[in-house]
Coordinates of C-alpha atoms and ligand atoms in Angstrom, one line a residue:
M23 CA 115.3 18.6 -258.9
L24 CA 118.0 17.9 -261.3
Q25 CA 117.0 17.3 -264.5
Q26 CA 118.7 15.7 -267.5
V27 CA 118.0 17.6 -271.1
N28 CA 117.1 14.2 -273.4
G29 CA 115.0 15.8 -275.8
H30 CA 113.7 18.8 -277.3
S31 CA 109.8 18.4 -277.6
S32 CA 108.2 21.9 -276.9
N33 CA 104.9 20.0 -275.4
P34 CA 104.4 19.9 -271.4
D35 CA 105.1 16.6 -270.0
A36 CA 102.2 14.6 -268.4
H37 CA 103.1 16.3 -264.7
G38 CA 102.3 20.1 -266.9
R39 CA 106.1 20.6 -266.8
K40 CA 107.6 22.9 -268.7
P41 CA 109.3 21.2 -271.9
L42 CA 113.1 21.1 -271.0
R43 CA 114.7 23.5 -274.5
E44 CA 112.6 26.3 -272.6
D45 CA 114.2 25.5 -269.1
L46 CA 117.1 25.6 -270.9
Q47 CA 116.3 29.3 -272.3
E48 CA 114.9 30.8 -269.6
F49 CA 117.9 29.1 -267.1
L50 CA 121.0 30.4 -269.8
G51 CA 118.9 33.9 -270.2
Q52 CA 119.6 35.1 -266.2
D53 CA 123.2 35.8 -265.8
A54 CA 123.2 36.9 -262.7
P55 CA 121.4 33.8 -261.0
L56 CA 124.2 31.9 -262.8
L57 CA 127.0 33.8 -261.2
L58 CA 125.6 33.1 -257.6
L59 CA 125.0 29.4 -258.4
D60 CA 128.4 28.3 -256.2
D61 CA 127.7 24.2 -256.3
L62 CA 127.0 23.1 -260.1
T63 CA 124.4 20.7 -258.5
K64 CA 122.5 23.7 -258.4
V65 CA 122.5 24.2 -262.1
N66 CA 119.0 22.9 -264.0
P67 CA 118.7 21.1 -266.4
V68 CA 122.0 20.1 -266.3
T69 CA 123.4 19.7 -269.9
L70 CA 126.9 20.6 -270.8
E71 CA 126.2 24.0 -272.1
T72 CA 124.3 25.1 -268.6
V73 CA 127.3 23.9 -266.4
L74 CA 130.2 26.1 -268.7
R75 CA 128.0 29.1 -268.7
C76 CA 127.4 28.3 -265.0
L77 CA 131.4 28.5 -264.6
Q78 CA 132.3 31.0 -267.9
A79 CA 130.0 33.8 -265.7
R80 CA 132.4 32.9 -262.4
Y81 CA 135.2 33.1 -263.8
M82 CA 134.1 36.4 -265.9
A83 CA 133.6 37.7 -261.9
D84 CA 137.2 36.4 -260.9
T85 CA 135.3 33.6 -258.8
F86 CA 137.6 30.6 -259.8
Y87 CA 136.0 28.2 -257.2
T88 CA 132.6 26.3 -257.9
N89 CA 131.6 23.1 -256.1
A90 CA 130.0 20.0 -257.3
G91 CA 128.6 17.9 -254.5
C92 CA 131.5 16.9 -252.6
T93 CA 134.4 17.6 -255.3
L94 CA 135.2 21.0 -255.9
V95 CA 136.2 22.4 -259.2
A96 CA 139.1 24.3 -259.9
L97 CA 139.3 26.7 -262.8
N98 CA 143.0 27.8 -263.7
P99 CA 142.8 32.0 -263.4
F100 CA 146.1 32.5 -265.6
K101 CA 146.9 35.6 -263.4
P102 CA 148.3 35.9 -259.8
V103 CA 145.1 36.4 -257.7
P104 CA 146.8 36.9 -254.0
Q105 CA 144.1 38.0 -252.1
L106 CA 142.7 34.4 -252.8
Y107 CA 145.6 32.4 -251.1
S108 CA 146.6 34.8 -248.2
P109 CA 147.1 33.3 -244.7
E110 CA 144.7 35.5 -243.5
L111 CA 142.4 33.7 -245.8
M112 CA 143.8 30.8 -244.3
R113 CA 143.4 31.3 -240.9
Q114 CA 139.4 32.5 -241.8
Y115 CA 139.0 29.0 -243.4
H116 CA 140.9 27.6 -240.3
A117 CA 138.6 29.3 -237.7
A118 CA 135.5 29.2 -239.5
P119 CA 132.5 27.0 -236.9
Q120 CA 131.5 25.7 -240.3
P121 CA 134.1 25.9 -243.4
Q122 CA 131.5 24.4 -246.2
K123 CA 129.1 27.6 -245.2
L124 CA 132.1 29.6 -246.7
K125 CA 132.7 30.0 -250.6
P126 CA 134.2 27.1 -252.1
H127 CA 137.8 27.4 -251.7
I128 CA 140.8 25.0 -251.7
F129 CA 141.2 25.8 -248.2
G130 CA 137.5 24.7 -247.7
V131 CA 139.0 21.3 -249.2
G132 CA 141.7 21.6 -247.1
E133 CA 140.0 22.2 -243.5
Q134 CA 137.3 19.7 -244.2
T135 CA 139.6 16.8 -244.6
Y136 CA 141.8 18.3 -241.6
R137 CA 138.6 18.4 -239.4
N138 CA 138.0 14.6 -240.5
V139 CA 140.7 13.5 -239.2
K140 CA 140.4 15.5 -236.3
S141 CA 136.8 14.6 -235.1
L142 CA 137.5 11.6 -235.3
I143 CA 138.2 9.4 -232.2
E144 CA 140.7 6.9 -234.0
P145 CA 141.8 9.3 -236.8
V146 CA 141.4 8.1 -240.4
N147 CA 143.3 8.7 -242.9
Q148 CA 142.7 11.2 -245.4
S149 CA 142.9 11.7 -249.2
I150 CA 142.4 14.5 -251.9
V151 CA 142.5 13.9 -255.5
V152 CA 144.0 16.6 -257.6
S153 CA 142.8 15.6 -261.1
G154 CA 142.8 17.1 -264.6
E155 CA 144.2 18.0 -267.8
S156 CA 147.9 19.6 -268.3
G157 CA 147.8 23.0 -267.3
A158 CA 144.7 22.5 -265.4
G159 CA 146.2 24.2 -261.9
K160 CA 147.0 20.5 -260.2
T161 CA 150.5 21.2 -258.9
W162 CA 149.4 24.7 -257.6
T163 CA 146.5 23.5 -256.3
S164 CA 148.8 20.9 -254.6
R165 CA 151.3 23.4 -253.6
C166 CA 148.1 25.6 -251.9
L167 CA 147.1 22.9 -249.7
M168 CA 150.5 22.2 -248.2
K169 CA 151.2 25.9 -247.2
F170 CA 147.7 25.5 -246.0
Y171 CA 148.3 22.7 -243.6
A172 CA 152.4 23.8 -243.3
V173 CA 149.5 26.6 -241.7
V174 CA 147.4 24.9 -239.7
A175 CA 148.9 21.8 -238.7
A176 CA 152.1 23.8 -237.2
S177 CA 150.6 25.6 -234.1
P178 CA 152.4 24.0 -231.4
T179 CA 152.5 24.4 -227.2
S180 CA 156.2 24.9 -226.8
W181 CA 159.0 26.8 -228.1
E182 CA 160.9 23.2 -229.1
S183 CA 157.9 21.8 -231.0
H184 CA 157.6 24.6 -232.8
R185 CA 161.1 24.6 -234.0
I186 CA 160.8 21.3 -234.8
A187 CA 157.0 22.2 -236.6
E188 CA 158.6 25.3 -238.3
R189 CA 161.2 22.9 -239.7
I190 CA 159.1 20.1 -241.1
E191 CA 157.1 22.6 -242.6
Q192 CA 160.1 24.9 -244.4
R193 CA 161.4 21.2 -245.6
I194 CA 157.8 20.0 -247.0
L195 CA 157.6 23.7 -248.9
N196 CA 161.1 23.3 -250.3
S197 CA 160.5 19.5 -252.1
N198 CA 158.5 21.3 -254.2
P199 CA 160.9 23.8 -256.5
V200 CA 163.4 20.7 -256.1
M201 CA 161.1 18.3 -257.6
E202 CA 159.7 20.5 -260.2
A203 CA 163.7 21.1 -261.1
F204 CA 164.1 17.6 -261.7
G205 CA 160.8 16.4 -263.0
N206 CA 158.8 19.5 -264.9
A207 CA 159.3 20.8 -268.1
C208 CA 158.4 23.4 -270.8
T209 CA 155.5 21.6 -272.8
L210 CA 153.4 23.4 -275.7
R211 CA 150.8 23.4 -272.8
N212 CA 152.2 24.5 -269.7
N213 CA 155.9 26.2 -269.0
N214 CA 156.2 24.5 -265.7
S215 CA 154.4 20.7 -266.9
S216 CA 154.7 17.8 -264.3
R217 CA 156.9 14.8 -266.2
F218 CA 155.5 12.3 -263.5
G219 CA 153.2 11.9 -260.9
K220 CA 153.4 12.1 -257.0
F221 CA 151.4 10.9 -254.4
I222 CA 151.8 13.1 -251.0
Q223 CA 151.6 11.8 -247.8
L224 CA 151.6 14.5 -244.8
Q225 CA 151.8 13.3 -241.5
L226 CA 150.0 13.8 -238.6
N227 CA 150.0 12.8 -234.7
R228 CA 147.7 12.7 -232.0
T229 CA 147.1 16.3 -231.4
Q230 CA 147.2 17.0 -235.7
Q231 CA 150.1 18.5 -235.6
M232 CA 152.4 17.9 -238.6
T233 CA 155.4 15.6 -238.3
G234 CA 157.1 14.6 -241.5
A235 CA 156.2 14.2 -245.1
A236 CA 156.5 11.5 -247.9
V237 CA 156.2 11.9 -251.6
Q238 CA 156.4 9.4 -253.4
T239 CA 157.2 9.8 -257.4
Y240 CA 155.7 7.5 -260.2
L241 CA 155.9 7.5 -263.9
L242 CA 158.7 9.9 -264.6
E243 CA 158.4 10.5 -268.5
K244 CA 162.4 9.7 -269.0
T245 CA 162.5 9.7 -272.4
R246 CA 162.6 13.7 -272.2
V247 CA 165.5 13.6 -271.7
A248 CA 166.7 12.6 -275.4
Y249 CA 163.7 13.5 -277.2
Q250 CA 161.8 16.4 -276.8
A251 CA 158.7 17.6 -279.2
S252 CA 160.1 20.4 -281.6
S253 CA 159.2 23.9 -279.3
E254 CA 159.2 21.8 -276.0
R255 CA 162.1 21.4 -274.0
N256 CA 164.1 19.2 -271.7
F257 CA 163.9 19.3 -267.7
H258 CA 164.1 22.8 -266.5
I259 CA 167.3 21.5 -264.1
F260 CA 169.7 21.5 -267.4
Y261 CA 168.2 24.7 -268.6
Q262 CA 169.0 26.2 -265.0
I263 CA 172.6 24.5 -264.5
C264 CA 173.6 26.0 -268.4
K265 CA 172.7 29.4 -266.7
G266 CA 172.9 29.6 -263.4
A267 CA 176.4 28.0 -262.7
N268 CA 179.1 30.6 -261.1
A269 CA 182.6 30.6 -262.9
D270 CA 184.1 27.9 -260.8
E271 CA 180.9 25.6 -261.6
R272 CA 181.6 26.1 -265.2
L273 CA 185.1 25.2 -264.9
Q274 CA 184.2 22.4 -262.8
W275 CA 181.9 21.1 -264.9
H276 CA 183.2 22.0 -268.4
L277 CA 180.3 24.3 -269.1
P278 CA 181.2 27.1 -271.2
E279 CA 179.6 30.0 -270.8
G280 CA 176.8 30.1 -273.8
A281 CA 177.3 27.0 -275.2
A282 CA 174.3 25.2 -276.9
F283 CA 173.6 21.8 -276.4
S284 CA 171.5 19.8 -279.0
W285 CA 168.9 18.1 -276.7
L286 CA 168.6 20.9 -274.9
P287 CA 166.3 22.9 -276.8
N288 CA 165.3 26.0 -276.8
P289 CA 167.2 27.9 -274.1
E290 CA 166.8 31.3 -275.4
R291 CA 163.5 31.1 -273.5
T292 CA 163.6 32.7 -269.9
L293 CA 161.6 31.1 -267.4
E294 CA 160.7 32.0 -263.9
E295 CA 161.6 28.1 -263.4
D296 CA 165.3 28.6 -264.7
C297 CA 166.2 29.9 -261.3
F298 CA 169.0 28.2 -260.2
E299 CA 169.6 29.5 -256.9
V300 CA 166.4 28.2 -255.9
T301 CA 167.0 25.2 -256.1
R302 CA 169.7 24.9 -254.3
E303 CA 168.5 26.5 -251.4
A304 CA 166.0 24.7 -251.3
M305 CA 167.9 21.3 -251.6
L306 CA 169.9 22.9 -248.9
H307 CA 166.6 23.3 -246.5
L308 CA 165.9 19.8 -247.1
G309 CA 169.3 18.5 -245.7
I310 CA 170.9 18.3 -248.7
S311 CA 174.5 19.5 -248.2
A312 CA 176.5 21.6 -250.8
P313 CA 179.2 18.9 -251.9
T314 CA 176.3 16.3 -252.0
Q315 CA 174.2 18.9 -254.2
N316 CA 177.8 18.9 -256.4
N317 CA 177.5 15.5 -256.8
I318 CA 174.4 15.8 -258.2
F319 CA 174.6 18.3 -260.6
K320 CA 177.9 16.8 -261.9
V321 CA 175.9 13.8 -262.8
R322 CA 173.1 16.7 -264.1
R323 CA 176.5 17.6 -266.4
K324 CA 177.9 14.1 -267.2
A325 CA 173.7 14.0 -269.1
V326 CA 174.5 17.2 -270.6
L327 CA 177.8 15.9 -272.0
V328 CA 176.0 13.0 -273.1
L329 CA 173.4 15.3 -274.7
R330 CA 175.5 17.3 -276.8
G331 CA 177.1 14.6 -278.3
D332 CA 180.2 14.8 -276.6
R333 CA 182.1 11.2 -276.2
Q334 CA 185.2 12.5 -273.7
P335 CA 185.3 9.8 -270.8
F336 CA 183.2 10.9 -267.7
S337 CA 185.6 12.3 -264.8
Ligands
ATP25 N1 145.1 28.9 -259.0 C1 145.8 29.6 -259.5 N2 146.4 31.4 -259.8 C2 147.3 31.5 -260.4 N3 147.5 31.0 -261.0 C3 147.5 29.5 -261.5 C4 146.8 29.3 -260.6 N4 146.5 27.6 -261.1 C5 147.3 27.2 -261.8 N5 147.7 28.7 -262.3 C6 148.7 29.2 -263.6 O1 148.8 28.2 -264.4 C7 150.5 26.8 -264.3 C8 150.2 26.0 -264.5 O2 149.5 24.8 -263.3 P1 150.3 23.6 -263.3 O3 151.5 23.7 -263.5 O4 149.9 23.6 -261.9 O5 149.1 22.7 -264.1 P2 149.1 20.8 -264.2 O6 147.6 20.9 -264.0 O7 150.1 21.1 -262.7 O8 149.5 20.9 -265.5 P3 150.9 19.2 -265.4 O9 149.8 18.3 -265.8 O10 151.1 20.1 -267.0 O11 151.7 19.2 -264.9 C9 150.7 27.9 -263.2 O12 152.5 27.7 -263.8 C10 150.1 28.8 -263.1 O13 150.9 30.1 -263.7
MG26 MG1 151.7 19.6 -262.5

């Protein structure tokens, strides 16, 4: 039974139960069970301290997912843990007779939701809400879910449908680098902070194969173009263009090598997000042709000239 800590009395209550403080000490004194508690509803008594200690013990043992009833608590490992996201593990969760019996994992949530759609005679939409403070790992988690669905919801029967599914899968995954290039920036809390909210809709057909996706974005922090807090940066795309344009493009876009722009602060910071090639490649996969890309980057270049305070007329 769950108990709330309401007081610190040391006397047993009318039912002969131990006082809570003692319970708390007893609970916190046992390290091994803390680590093994894979659901926070099993923490007893429920206090901020016991819950945090439980999560801490799991974190120290590289166990980054814990259930809290029907919610999944994900801790940010802040280090690569490739075995935690392998295709092999995706398949394990997908093939498990009862995925909820496996260790808590984002793939478990993904699979459960997928089965909820599948098991119903009349399919019902399912939603996963990913929330947390900046840097908590929401974007990472959403990417994991998209990768998971791209794998499990793309096992078509015919060769033709295989090709279509593969194309959709690639497009869905390629939307991430594009959205992140144009909508993410380096902040004090997160080198790749999303400066917008997004609603991603994955569409399945009657046989639960992925047939399309739609992404709706909202509340883009547009003011960042003109103002950045100290030690923060503008949107990644500006730095990508400045660092990654080739000689021809530099001439065309009037971007001399090494030019400094006052509204593109901290360009010396090298982030893995600064990769122009990845953005271009992803745009191509999304069907944005090289000439269209060129037009888009020209617009960005005009913004850069404005940012520089350059008043020359736009071409
Ligand atoms: N599961 C994970 N495994 C490894 N690294 C992770 C994981 N989750 C997050 N990270 C690391 O933490 C960083 C921040 O995560 P992420 O960008 O997803 O945060 P966020 O919640 O989307 O923040 P914001 O609200 O600022 O956009 C990532 O760039 C990545 O380096
Ligand atoms: Mg984010």
